[in-house]
Amino acid sequence: MHEIHFLAFRRCINFCTLAKNYNFTPMDINFNKNEDHNKLLVSDLKKRLVQVKLGGGTKRIEKLHAQNKLTARERINYLLDPKTKSIEIGAFAGDGMYEEHGGCPSGGVVVKIGYVKGKQCIVVANDATVKAGAWFPITGKKNLRAQEIAIENRLPIIYLVDSAGVYLPMQDEIFPDKEHFGRIFRNNAIMSSMGITQIAAVMGSCVAGGAYLPIMSDEALIVDKTGSIFLAGSYLVKAAIGETIDNETLGGATTHCEISGVTDYKAKDDKDALDKIRNIVDKIGDFDKAGFSRIDAKKPSENPEDIYGILPKSRADQYDMYEIIKRLVDDSEFEEYKAGYGQTIITAYARIDGWAVGIVANQRKLVKTKKGEMQFGGVIYNDSADKATRFIANCNQKKIPLVFLQDVTGFMVGSKSEHGGIIKDGAKMVNAVSNSVVPKFTIVIGNSYGAGNYAMCGKAYDPRLIAAWPSAELAVMSGNSAAKVLLQIETASLKKKGETITKEKEEELYNKIKERYDNQVSPYYAASRIWTDGVIDPLDTRTWISMGIEAANHAPIEKKFNLGVIQV
């Protein structure tokens, strides 16, 4: 009982503090409703992450420990510097997929950006508790995403290998295409030519084509008795050429460190291998920097936890994006560009964790123009697209990284917008986003619909990192709108067949269609397919952007910004 009174009192204090800054009236209960809703979403996120981190389950983890091996996550935690920040890429990869094959939590591979001996690195570790670390199609996609991050940011990449190779029942979806398994080795070669450090430790199985990954790295380690590398295991060797040999003699640590010379270091166990990697990374020289501006960081002066109460429960409701920005940027300060023009997009210079950034954000409240016209929040109009294009060009000229805060329903439609050239202005904005040479980072806060997703730097436009809040929705249109459109098509089809559609039948069809579509707009649906790099707590946004810019600072900008041919 005392706890309930304390929580109510604490909420009252928080609410009154926010009301003073945000012009709420004490009788307004929307903040509390929003807070409850968004905190429940974050609680659900944390529960999902706990489940994901179990990988193939506790029994398989125990089996791994019995073999004197650490799990993928334990290996990464031991490797990374203690008490330092890290971010996980693709934690929800494979979520809800491959259920007929037993599932594939985290895509069977764990990827983190963190610090090893003070140097920022990306670490890729096969999870042997998930089908013995076998590669599903999503595993390949996630590994390629990790390599893409390493290439774009010139980040050292460390592979902790423990995999049974391609998951044979799905080999046709991972083996021969351009973005399949073989692309991994192509990227190994490309990164080597670019001077990007690659270190691989074979800490379990490493068979068939997968054997090329560690050996195409700059340096390779192998753990004695548990690590093995061969193109074909002992059973296949016996079947193919009749030779009888055990796996350890065929491709164990002693064989490859003392006879074949395939590997460079032999480790006595997992921790010894990880210690050796830390010692190798410790000797890597400094990198050429892109030169992005950074000063001493300041925390937002407005409480970031207020975001939970500001962000509305319904994705259709309006709210003021300025209040979100104040809780993301240093000292809650920003310099707005063209404040009175194109007000459905906010463009502003600010700092996040000390790094200079250019923010492009969708304003989600109804705004009134100087001409007395009303513009809907979350919609991109001609003037807002024009403003964003100019701002993006300015940030490229000044070498300022871009941060896109998405809550967009799309571009304005109707005769007035069409006659005003909305397609042309939208194309200019898409052109600027596409040709931007400074690093881009995208946070999907709420809606991310249709062409708005593209103009606001969706996954197709190469953001260095893209993350979604639990409140996000990614789709061509909202579940409600899509269900209405699809219902019309469905009912028309049934009527052609001579079926009578009652009001009850129509409602049943609508609910069925909406339920299916709502599942697809979920941020977890997008994250499972790596359309985003993760679903994150809003309070982790500053860390993602800061570490992302730090990574991008490893890679000097070599191209010049050029919009190309555009319709003026």
Coordinates of N, CA and C in Angstrom, one line a residue, residues 175-356:
F175 N 22.6 -19.9 -50.2 CA 23.9 -20.3 -50.9 C 24.3 -19.5 -52.1
P176 N 23.5 -19.3 -53.2 CA 24.2 -18.9 -54.4 C 24.0 -17.4 -54.8
D177 N 23.1 -16.7 -54.2 CA 22.8 -15.3 -54.7 C 23.8 -14.3 -54.2
K178 N 23.7 -13.1 -54.7 CA 24.6 -12.0 -54.5 C 24.7 -11.6 -53.0
E179 N 23.5 -11.6 -52.3 CA 23.5 -11.2 -50.9 C 23.4 -12.5 -50.0
H180 N 24.0 -13.6 -50.5 CA 24.0 -14.8 -49.7 C 25.3 -15.1 -49.1
F181 N 25.5 -16.3 -48.6 CA 26.7 -16.7 -47.8 C 28.0 -16.3 -48.5
G182 N 28.2 -16.5 -49.8 CA 29.5 -16.2 -50.4 C 29.9 -14.8 -50.4
R183 N 28.9 -13.9 -50.2 CA 29.3 -12.5 -50.1 C 30.1 -12.1 -48.9
I184 N 30.0 -13.0 -47.9 CA 30.8 -12.8 -46.7 C 32.3 -12.8 -47.0
F185 N 32.7 -13.8 -47.8 CA 34.1 -14.0 -48.1 C 34.6 -12.9 -49.0
R186 N 33.7 -12.5 -49.9 CA 34.0 -11.4 -50.8 C 34.3 -10.1 -50.0
N187 N 33.5 -9.9 -49.0 CA 33.7 -8.7 -48.1 C 35.0 -8.9 -47.3
N188 N 35.3 -10.1 -46.9 CA 36.6 -10.3 -46.2 C 37.7 -9.8 -47.0
A189 N 37.7 -10.1 -48.3 CA 38.8 -9.7 -49.2 C 38.8 -8.2 -49.4
I190 N 37.6 -7.6 -49.6 CA 37.5 -6.1 -49.8 C 38.0 -5.4 -48.6
M191 N 37.6 -5.8 -47.4 CA 38.0 -5.1 -46.2 C 39.5 -5.2 -46.0
S192 N 40.1 -6.4 -46.3 CA 41.5 -6.5 -46.2 C 42.2 -5.5 -47.1
S193 N 41.7 -5.3 -48.3 CA 42.3 -4.4 -49.2 C 42.1 -2.9 -48.8
M194 N 41.1 -2.7 -48.0 CA 40.9 -1.3 -47.4 C 41.6 -1.1 -46.2
G195 N 42.3 -2.1 -45.6 CA 43.1 -1.9 -44.4 C 42.3 -2.0 -43.2
I196 N 41.1 -2.6 -43.3 CA 40.2 -2.7 -42.1 C 40.6 -4.0 -41.3
T197 N 41.0 -3.9 -40.1 CA 41.5 -5.0 -39.3 C 40.4 -6.0 -39.1
Q198 N 40.7 -7.3 -39.4 CA 39.8 -8.4 -39.2 C 40.5 -9.5 -38.4
I199 N 40.0 -9.9 -37.3 CA 40.6 -10.9 -36.4 C 39.5 -12.0 -36.2
A200 N 39.9 -13.2 -36.3 CA 38.9 -14.3 -36.2 C 39.5 -15.3 -35.1
A201 N 38.6 -15.8 -34.3 CA 39.0 -16.9 -33.3 C 38.0 -18.0 -33.6
V202 N 38.6 -19.2 -33.9 CA 37.8 -20.4 -34.1 C 37.7 -21.1 -32.7
M203 N 36.4 -21.0 -32.2 CA 36.2 -21.5 -30.8 C 35.3 -22.7 -30.8
G204 N 35.0 -23.3 -31.9 CA 34.2 -24.4 -32.1 C 34.3 -24.9 -33.5
S205 N 33.2 -25.4 -34.0 CA 33.2 -25.9 -35.4 C 33.4 -24.8 -36.4
C206 N 34.1 -25.1 -37.5 CA 34.3 -24.2 -38.6 C 34.5 -25.0 -39.8
V207 N 33.4 -25.3 -40.5 CA 33.4 -26.3 -41.6 C 33.0 -25.8 -42.9
A208 N 33.4 -26.6 -44.0 CA 33.1 -26.4 -45.4 C 33.4 -25.0 -45.8
G209 N 32.5 -24.3 -46.5 CA 32.8 -23.0 -47.0 C 33.1 -22.0 -45.9
G210 N 32.4 -22.2 -44.7 CA 32.6 -21.3 -43.6 C 34.1 -21.3 -43.1
A211 N 34.8 -22.3 -43.5 CA 36.2 -22.3 -43.1 C 37.1 -21.2 -43.7
Y212 N 36.5 -20.6 -44.8 CA 37.3 -19.5 -45.4 C 37.2 -18.2 -44.6
L213 N 36.1 -18.0 -43.8 CA 36.0 -16.7 -43.1 C 37.2 -16.4 -42.2
P214 N 37.5 -17.3 -41.3 CA 38.7 -17.0 -40.4 C 40.0 -16.9 -41.1
I215 N 40.1 -17.7 -42.2 CA 41.4 -17.7 -42.9 C 41.6 -16.5 -43.8
M216 N 40.5 -15.9 -44.2 CA 40.5 -14.7 -45.0 C 40.6 -13.4 -44.1
S217 N 40.6 -13.6 -42.8 CA 40.8 -12.5 -41.9 C 42.4 -12.3 -41.8
D218 N 42.7 -11.2 -41.2 CA 44.1 -10.8 -41.1 C 44.9 -11.8 -40.2
E219 N 44.3 -12.1 -39.0 CA 44.9 -13.0 -38.1 C 43.9 -14.0 -37.6
A220 N 44.3 -15.2 -37.4 CA 43.3 -16.2 -36.9 C 43.9 -17.0 -35.7
L221 N 43.0 -17.2 -34.8 CA 43.3 -18.0 -33.6 C 42.4 -19.2 -33.5
I222 N 42.9 -20.2 -32.8 CA 42.0 -21.5 -32.7 C 42.2 -22.0 -31.2
V223 N 41.1 -22.4 -30.7 CA 41.1 -22.9 -29.3 C 41.4 -24.4 -29.3
D224 N 42.4 -24.9 -28.5 CA 42.8 -26.3 -28.5 C 41.7 -27.2 -28.0
K225 N 41.5 -28.3 -28.7 CA 40.5 -29.3 -28.4 C 39.1 -29.0 -28.7
T226 N 38.7 -27.7 -28.7 CA 37.3 -27.4 -29.0 C 37.1 -26.8 -30.4
G227 N 38.2 -26.1 -30.9 CA 38.1 -25.5 -32.2 C 38.6 -26.5 -33.3
S228 N 37.9 -26.4 -34.5 CA 38.4 -27.3 -35.6 C 38.0 -26.6 -36.9
I229 N 38.9 -26.7 -37.9 CA 38.7 -26.2 -39.2 C 38.9 -27.2 -40.3
F230 N 38.0 -27.5 -41.1 CA 38.2 -28.4 -42.3 C 37.1 -28.2 -43.3
L231 N 37.5 -28.5 -44.5 CA 36.5 -28.4 -45.6 C 35.5 -29.5 -45.5
A232 N 35.9 -30.6 -45.0 CA 35.0 -31.8 -44.8 C 35.4 -32.5 -43.6
G233 N 34.4 -32.9 -42.7 CA 34.7 -33.6 -41.5 C 35.0 -35.0 -41.7
S234 N 35.4 -35.7 -40.6 CA 35.9 -37.1 -40.7 C 34.9 -38.0 -41.4
Y235 N 33.6 -37.9 -41.2 CA 32.6 -38.8 -41.8 C 32.6 -38.6 -43.3
L236 N 32.6 -37.4 -43.7 CA 32.6 -37.1 -45.2 C 33.9 -37.5 -45.8
V237 N 35.0 -37.3 -45.1 CA 36.3 -37.8 -45.7 C 36.3 -39.3 -45.9
K238 N 35.7 -40.0 -44.9 CA 35.6 -41.5 -45.0 C 34.8 -41.9 -46.2
A239 N 33.6 -41.2 -46.3 CA 32.7 -41.5 -47.4 C 33.3 -41.1 -48.8
A240 N 34.1 -40.0 -48.9 CA 34.6 -39.5 -50.1 C 35.8 -40.3 -50.6
I241 N 36.8 -40.5 -49.7 CA 38.1 -41.0 -50.2 C 38.5 -42.3 -49.4
G242 N 37.6 -42.7 -48.4 CA 37.9 -43.9 -47.7 C 38.9 -43.7 -46.6
E243 N 39.4 -42.5 -46.3 CA 40.4 -42.3 -45.2 C 39.7 -42.3 -43.9
T244 N 40.3 -43.0 -42.9 CA 39.8 -43.0 -41.5 C 40.7 -42.1 -40.7
I245 N 40.0 -41.0 -40.1 CA 40.8 -40.0 -39.4 C 39.8 -39.3 -38.4
D246 N 40.3 -38.9 -37.2 CA 39.4 -38.2 -36.3 C 39.5 -36.7 -36.6
N247 N 38.5 -36.0 -36.1 CA 38.4 -34.6 -36.4 C 39.5 -33.7 -35.9
E248 N 40.0 -34.1 -34.7 CA 41.1 -33.3 -34.1 C 42.4 -33.4 -34.9
T249 N 42.7 -34.7 -35.4 CA 43.9 -34.8 -36.2 C 43.7 -34.2 -37.6
L250 N 42.5 -34.3 -38.1 CA 42.1 -33.7 -39.4 C 42.3 -32.2 -39.4
G251 N 41.7 -31.5 -38.4 CA 41.7 -30.0 -38.4 C 41.7 -29.4 -37.1
G252 N 42.3 -29.9 -36.1 CA 42.3 -29.3 -34.7 C 43.4 -28.2 -34.6
A253 N 43.6 -27.7 -33.4 CA 44.5 -26.6 -33.2 C 45.9 -27.0 -33.5
T254 N 46.4 -28.1 -33.0 CA 47.8 -28.6 -33.2 C 48.0 -28.7 -34.7
T255 N 47.1 -29.3 -35.4 CA 47.3 -29.5 -36.9 C 47.5 -28.2 -37.6
H256 N 46.6 -27.2 -37.3 CA 46.6 -25.9 -38.0 C 47.7 -24.9 -37.5
C257 N 48.1 -25.1 -36.3 CA 49.1 -24.2 -35.8 C 50.6 -24.7 -36.0
E258 N 50.7 -26.1 -36.1 CA 52.0 -26.6 -36.2 C 52.3 -27.4 -37.5
I259 N 51.3 -27.8 -38.2 CA 51.5 -28.5 -39.5 C 51.1 -27.7 -40.7
S260 N 49.8 -27.3 -40.8 CA 49.4 -26.7 -42.0 C 49.7 -25.2 -42.0
G261 N 49.9 -24.6 -40.8 CA 50.1 -23.1 -40.7 C 48.9 -22.3 -41.1
V262 N 47.7 -22.9 -41.1 CA 46.5 -22.2 -41.4 C 46.2 -21.1 -40.4
T263 N 46.4 -21.4 -39.1 CA 46.1 -20.4 -38.0 C 47.4 -19.9 -37.4
D264 N 47.2 -18.7 -36.7 CA 48.4 -18.0 -36.3 C 48.7 -18.2 -34.8
Y265 N 47.6 -18.5 -34.0 CA 47.7 -18.6 -32.5 C 46.9 -19.8 -32.0
K266 N 47.5 -20.5 -31.0 CA 46.7 -21.5 -30.4 C 46.4 -21.1 -29.0
A267 N 45.1 -21.2 -28.6 CA 44.7 -20.8 -27.2 C 44.3 -22.0 -26.5
K268 N 44.5 -22.0 -25.2 CA 44.1 -23.2 -24.3 C 42.6 -23.3 -24.0
D269 N 41.9 -22.1 -24.0 CA 40.5 -22.2 -23.8 C 39.9 -20.8 -24.3
D270 N 38.6 -20.7 -24.2 CA 37.9 -19.5 -24.7 C 38.5 -18.2 -24.1
K271 N 38.7 -18.1 -22.8 CA 39.2 -16.9 -22.2 C 40.6 -16.6 -22.7
D272 N 41.4 -17.6 -22.9 CA 42.8 -17.4 -23.4 C 42.8 -16.8 -24.8
A273 N 41.8 -17.3 -25.6 CA 41.7 -16.8 -27.0 C 41.3 -15.3 -27.0
L274 N 40.3 -15.0 -26.1 CA 39.8 -13.6 -26.0 C 40.9 -12.7 -25.5
D275 N 41.7 -13.1 -24.5 CA 42.8 -12.3 -24.0 C 43.8 -12.0 -25.1
K276 N 44.1 -13.0 -25.9 CA 45.0 -12.8 -27.1 C 44.4 -11.8 -28.0
I277 N 43.1 -11.8 -28.3 CA 42.5 -10.8 -29.2 C 42.7 -9.4 -28.6
R278 N 42.4 -9.3 -27.3 CA 42.6 -8.0 -26.6 C 44.0 -7.5 -26.8
N279 N 45.0 -8.4 -26.6 CA 46.4 -8.0 -26.8 C 46.7 -7.5 -28.2
I280 N 46.1 -8.2 -29.2 CA 46.3 -7.8 -30.6 C 45.7 -6.5 -30.9
V281 N 44.5 -6.3 -30.4 CA 43.8 -5.0 -30.7 C 44.5 -3.8 -30.0
D282 N 45.1 -4.1 -28.9 CA 45.8 -3.1 -28.1 C 46.9 -2.5 -28.9
K283 N 47.5 -3.2 -29.8 CA 48.6 -2.7 -30.6 C 48.2 -2.0 -31.9
I284 N 46.9 -2.0 -32.2 CA 46.5 -1.3 -33.5 C 46.7 0.2 -33.4
G285 N 47.3 0.8 -34.4 CA 47.5 2.2 -34.4 C 46.3 3.0 -34.6
D286 N 46.4 4.3 -34.4 CA 45.2 5.2 -34.5 C 44.8 5.3 -36.0
F287 N 43.6 5.8 -36.2 CA 42.9 5.9 -37.5 C 42.8 7.3 -38.0
D288 N 42.7 7.5 -39.3 CA 42.5 8.8 -39.9 C 41.0 9.2 -39.5
K289 N 40.8 10.4 -39.1 CA 39.5 10.8 -38.6 C 38.7 11.6 -39.7
A290 N 37.4 11.5 -39.6 CA 36.6 12.3 -40.5 C 36.6 13.8 -40.0
G291 N 36.7 14.0 -38.7 CA 36.8 15.3 -38.2 C 35.5 16.0 -37.8
F292 N 34.5 15.1 -37.4 CA 33.2 15.7 -36.9 C 33.4 16.4 -35.6
S293 N 32.7 17.5 -35.5 CA 32.9 18.4 -34.3 C 32.4 17.7 -33.0
R294 N 33.2 17.8 -32.0 CA 32.7 17.3 -30.7 C 33.3 18.1 -29.5
I295 N 32.5 18.5 -28.6 CA 33.0 19.2 -27.4 C 32.5 18.3 -26.2
D296 N 32.8 18.9 -25.0 CA 32.3 18.1 -23.8 C 30.8 18.0 -23.8
A297 N 30.4 16.8 -23.5 CA 29.0 16.4 -23.5 C 28.2 17.1 -22.3
K298 N 27.0 17.4 -22.6 CA 26.1 17.8 -21.5 C 24.8 17.0 -21.6
K299 N 24.2 16.7 -20.4 CA 23.0 16.0 -20.4 C 21.8 17.0 -20.8
P300 N 20.7 16.5 -21.3 CA 19.6 17.4 -21.6 C 19.1 18.0 -20.2
S301 N 18.8 19.3 -20.3 CA 18.3 20.0 -19.1 C 16.9 19.6 -18.8
E302 N 16.2 19.1 -19.8 CA 14.8 18.6 -19.6 C 14.9 17.1 -19.4
N303 N 14.1 16.5 -18.5 CA 14.2 15.1 -18.1 C 13.8 14.2 -19.3
P304 N 14.8 13.4 -19.8 CA 14.5 12.5 -20.9 C 13.3 11.5 -20.6
E305 N 13.1 11.2 -19.4 CA 12.0 10.3 -19.0 C 10.6 10.9 -19.3
D306 N 10.6 12.2 -19.5 CA 9.3 12.8 -19.9 C 8.8 12.4 -21.2
I307 N 9.7 11.8 -22.0 CA 9.3 11.3 -23.4 C 8.2 10.3 -23.3
Y308 N 8.2 9.5 -22.2 CA 7.1 8.5 -22.1 C 5.7 9.2 -22.0
G309 N 5.7 10.3 -21.4 CA 4.4 11.0 -21.2 C 4.0 11.9 -22.3
I310 N 5.0 12.4 -23.1 CA 4.8 13.3 -24.2 C 4.3 12.5 -25.4
L311 N 4.9 11.4 -25.7 CA 4.5 10.5 -26.8 C 3.2 9.9 -26.7
P312 N 2.2 10.2 -27.5 CA 0.8 9.8 -27.3 C 0.7 8.3 -27.5
K313 N -0.4 7.8 -26.8 CA -0.7 6.3 -26.9 C -1.1 6.0 -28.3
S314 N -1.9 6.8 -29.0 CA -2.4 6.6 -30.3 C -1.5 7.2 -31.3
R315 N -1.2 6.4 -32.4 CA -0.3 6.9 -33.4 C -1.0 8.0 -34.3
A316 N -2.3 8.1 -34.1 CA -3.0 9.2 -34.9 C -3.0 10.5 -34.1
D317 N -2.7 10.5 -32.8 CA -2.8 11.8 -32.1 C -1.6 12.7 -32.3
Q318 N -1.9 14.0 -32.2 CA -0.8 15.0 -32.4 C 0.0 15.2 -31.1
Y319 N 1.2 15.7 -31.3 CA 2.1 16.1 -30.2 C 3.2 17.0 -30.7
D320 N 3.9 17.6 -29.8 CA 4.9 18.6 -30.2 C 6.3 18.0 -30.3
M321 N 6.9 17.8 -31.4 CA 8.2 17.1 -31.6 C 9.3 18.0 -30.9
Y322 N 9.1 19.3 -30.8 CA 10.1 20.1 -30.1 C 10.4 19.6 -28.7
E323 N 9.3 19.1 -28.0 CA 9.5 18.6 -26.7 C 10.3 17.3 -26.6
I324 N 10.2 16.5 -27.7 CA 11.0 15.3 -27.8 C 12.5 15.7 -28.0
I325 N 12.7 16.6 -28.9 CA 14.1 17.0 -29.3 C 14.8 17.6 -28.0
K326 N 14.1 18.4 -27.2 CA 14.7 19.0 -26.0 C 15.2 17.9 -25.1
R327 N 14.6 16.7 -25.1 CA 15.0 15.7 -24.2 C 16.0 14.7 -24.8
L328 N 16.5 15.0 -26.0 CA 17.5 14.2 -26.7 C 18.8 14.9 -26.8
V329 N 18.8 16.3 -26.9 CA 20.0 17.0 -27.2 C 20.6 17.6 -26.0
D330 N 21.9 17.9 -26.1 CA 22.7 18.4 -25.0 C 22.1 19.7 -24.5
D331 N 21.9 19.8 -23.2 CA 21.4 21.0 -22.5 C 20.1 21.5 -23.0
S332 N 19.4 20.6 -23.8 CA 18.1 20.8 -24.4 C 18.1 22.1 -25.2
E333 N 19.3 22.4 -25.9 CA 19.4 23.5 -26.7 C 19.6 23.2 -28.2
F334 N 19.0 23.9 -29.1 CA 19.2 23.7 -30.5 C 19.0 25.1 -31.2
E335 N 19.6 25.2 -32.4 CA 19.4 26.4 -33.2 C 18.6 26.0 -34.4
E336 N 17.4 26.5 -34.5 CA 16.5 26.1 -35.6 C 16.8 26.8 -36.9
Y337 N 16.7 26.1 -38.0 CA 16.9 26.6 -39.3 C 15.5 26.8 -39.9
K338 N 15.3 28.0 -40.5 CA 14.0 28.4 -41.1 C 12.8 28.0 -40.2
A339 N 12.8 28.5 -39.0 CA 11.8 28.1 -38.0 C 10.4 28.4 -38.5
G340 N 10.1 29.5 -39.2 CA 8.8 29.9 -39.6 C 8.3 29.4 -40.9
Y341 N 9.2 28.6 -41.6 CA 8.9 28.1 -42.9 C 8.8 26.6 -43.0
G342 N 7.9 26.0 -43.7 CA 7.8 24.6 -43.8 C 7.7 23.9 -42.5
Q343 N 6.8 24.3 -41.6 CA 6.8 23.9 -40.2 C 6.5 22.5 -39.9
T344 N 6.0 21.7 -40.9 CA 5.8 20.3 -40.6 C 7.1 19.4 -40.6
I345 N 8.2 20.0 -40.9 CA 9.5 19.4 -40.7 C 10.3 20.4 -39.9
I346 N 10.9 19.9 -38.8 CA 11.8 20.8 -38.0 C 13.3 20.5 -38.4
T347 N 14.0 21.5 -38.7 CA 15.4 21.4 -39.0 C 16.2 22.2 -38.1
A348 N 17.2 21.6 -37.4 CA 17.9 22.4 -36.4 C 19.3 21.8 -36.2
Y349 N 20.2 22.7 -35.8 CA 21.6 22.3 -35.4 C 21.6 22.1 -33.8
A350 N 22.2 21.0 -33.4 CA 22.3 20.7 -31.9 C 23.5 19.9 -31.7
R351 N 23.7 19.5 -30.4 CA 24.7 18.5 -30.1 C 24.1 17.3 -29.3
I352 N 24.6 16.1 -29.6 CA 24.2 15.0 -28.9 C 25.4 14.3 -28.3
D353 N 25.5 14.2 -27.0 CA 26.7 13.7 -26.3 C 28.0 14.4 -26.8
G354 N 27.8 15.7 -27.0 CA 29.0 16.5 -27.5 C 29.2 16.6 -28.9
W355 N 28.6 15.6 -29.7 CA 28.7 15.6 -31.2 C 27.8 16.6 -31.8
A356 N 28.3 17.4 -32.8 CA 27.4 18.3 -33.6 C 26.6 17.5 -34.5

